[in-house]
């Protein structure tokens, strides 16, 4: 546990949450800042800074729970889709340095959330083979 980590405090019961799921390794609860109705956070109960530093076994357990919650959101909240995402480090939007996955139900008729993966015109001409080679170096 990290002393000032809000998610560690939630895991320890120091801060209340709207709990959806819990087992020995994983806790899921509604995000206090609902992006859309049902926005859920799935976290590891042990503290790891991000998806990238979490042991694979725990990461897999968190993702299994995220999948099940996404399926439930479609069935029970009548969502038409789901975004499942993990932000890694502040440059990517991570604001709580404790591994967590957002499960965000999406609804028809513009639910107000914009996640846009369109081509970034600011990047100009990129060498995709060169970028791929750089990534493959440490795999």
Coordinates of C-alpha atoms in Angstrom, one line a residue:
X1 CA 0.0 0.0 0.0
X2 CA 1.1 3.5 -0.8
X3 CA 0.4 6.0 1.9
X4 CA -1.2 8.7 -0.2
X5 CA -2.8 6.5 -2.9
X6 CA -6.5 7.0 -3.0
X7 CA -7.1 3.6 -4.5
X8 CA -5.1 1.9 -1.8
X9 CA -7.3 3.8 0.7
X10 CA -10.4 2.5 -1.1
X11 CA -9.0 -1.1 -1.0
X12 CA -8.4 -0.7 2.8
X13 CA -11.9 0.6 3.4
X14 CA -10.7 4.1 4.5
X15 CA -12.7 5.7 1.6
X16 CA -16.1 4.4 0.6
X17 CA -16.9 3.3 -2.9
X18 CA -19.9 1.9 -4.9
X19 CA -18.4 -1.6 -5.1
X20 CA -19.3 -3.8 -8.0
X21 CA -16.9 -6.7 -7.6
X22 CA -14.2 -7.9 -5.2
X23 CA -12.0 -10.9 -4.9
X24 CA -8.5 -11.5 -3.3
X25 CA -6.7 -9.6 -6.1
X26 CA -9.2 -7.3 -7.8
X27 CA -11.7 -4.6 -6.8
X28 CA -14.2 -2.9 -9.2
X29 CA -16.2 0.1 -8.3
X30 CA -18.0 3.0 -10.0
X31 CA -15.8 5.9 -10.9
X32 CA -16.8 8.9 -8.7
X33 CA -16.6 11.1 -11.9
X34 CA -19.0 9.2 -14.2
X35 CA -18.0 9.8 -17.8
X36 CA -21.1 7.9 -18.8
X37 CA -23.6 6.1 -16.6
X38 CA -21.9 3.0 -15.3
X39 CA -18.3 4.1 -15.8
X40 CA -16.4 1.5 -13.7
X41 CA -12.8 1.3 -12.4
X42 CA -11.2 -2.1 -12.1
X43 CA -8.1 -2.1 -10.0
X44 CA -5.5 -4.4 -8.6
X45 CA -5.8 -4.6 -4.8
X46 CA -2.0 -4.5 -4.4
X47 CA -0.3 -1.3 -5.5
X48 CA 1.4 -1.2 -8.9
X49 CA 2.1 2.1 -10.6
X50 CA 0.5 1.3 -13.9
X51 CA -0.5 -1.4 -16.4
X52 CA 3.1 -1.6 -17.5
X53 CA 4.5 -2.5 -14.1
X54 CA 1.8 -4.9 -13.0
X55 CA 2.6 -8.7 -12.9
X56 CA 1.0 -10.5 -15.8
X57 CA -1.1 -12.8 -13.6
X58 CA -2.7 -9.8 -11.8
X59 CA -3.1 -7.8 -15.1
X60 CA -4.9 -10.8 -16.6
X61 CA -7.2 -11.1 -13.6
X62 CA -8.1 -7.4 -13.8
X63 CA -8.8 -7.7 -17.5
X64 CA -11.0 -10.7 -17.0
X65 CA -13.1 -8.7 -14.5
X66 CA -13.1 -5.7 -16.9
X67 CA -14.5 -8.0 -19.7
X68 CA -17.2 -9.4 -17.5
X69 CA -18.2 -5.9 -16.3
X70 CA -18.3 -4.7 -19.9
X71 CA -20.6 -7.6 -20.9
X72 CA -22.9 -6.8 -17.9
X73 CA -23.0 -3.1 -18.9
X74 CA -24.2 -4.1 -22.4
X75 CA -26.8 -6.5 -21.0
X76 CA -28.0 -4.7 -17.9
X77 CA -27.4 -1.0 -18.7
X78 CA -28.4 -1.4 -22.4
X79 CA -25.1 0.1 -23.5
X80 CA -24.4 -0.2 -27.2
X81 CA -20.7 -0.5 -26.8
X82 CA -17.9 -0.3 -24.2
X83 CA -14.5 1.3 -24.0
X84 CA -11.9 -0.6 -22.0
X85 CA -8.7 1.3 -21.4
X86 CA -5.7 1.9 -19.2
X87 CA -3.8 5.1 -19.2
X88 CA -0.1 4.7 -18.4
X89 CA 1.7 7.6 -16.9
X90 CA 0.7 11.3 -16.8
X91 CA 1.5 12.0 -20.5
X92 CA -1.2 9.4 -21.4
X93 CA -3.7 10.8 -18.9
X94 CA -3.1 8.7 -15.9
X95 CA -3.9 10.8 -12.8
X96 CA -3.8 8.0 -10.1
X97 CA -0.6 6.1 -10.1
X98 CA -2.2 2.8 -9.2
X99 CA -2.9 0.3 -11.9
X100 CA -6.6 0.6 -13.0
X101 CA -8.7 -0.1 -16.0
X102 CA -11.6 2.1 -17.1
X103 CA -14.7 0.2 -18.3
X104 CA -16.9 2.9 -19.9
X105 CA -20.3 1.9 -21.3
X106 CA -21.2 3.8 -24.5
X107 CA -24.8 4.7 -25.5
X108 CA -26.5 5.7 -28.7
X109 CA -27.4 9.3 -29.6
X110 CA -24.0 10.8 -28.6
X111 CA -23.4 10.1 -25.0
X112 CA -21.1 13.1 -24.9
X113 CA -17.8 11.3 -24.6
X114 CA -15.3 11.7 -27.4
X115 CA -12.5 9.2 -27.8
X116 CA -11.0 9.8 -31.3
X117 CA -8.3 7.7 -32.8
X118 CA -8.2 9.4 -36.2
X119 CA -5.0 10.1 -38.0
X120 CA -2.9 12.8 -36.4
X121 CA -2.1 15.3 -39.2
X122 CA 0.5 17.0 -36.9
X123 CA 2.8 13.9 -37.1
X124 CA 3.5 14.5 -40.8
X125 CA 5.3 11.7 -42.8
X126 CA 6.2 8.8 -40.5
X127 CA 8.3 5.8 -41.3
X128 CA 6.1 3.0 -40.1
X129 CA 8.8 0.3 -40.7
X130 CA 11.3 2.3 -38.6
X131 CA 8.9 2.8 -35.8
X132 CA 8.0 -0.9 -35.8
X133 CA 11.7 -1.8 -35.7
X134 CA 12.2 0.4 -32.7
X135 CA 9.4 -1.2 -30.8
X136 CA 10.5 -4.7 -31.7
X137 CA 14.0 -4.2 -30.3
X138 CA 13.0 -5.0 -26.7
X139 CA 10.3 -7.5 -27.2

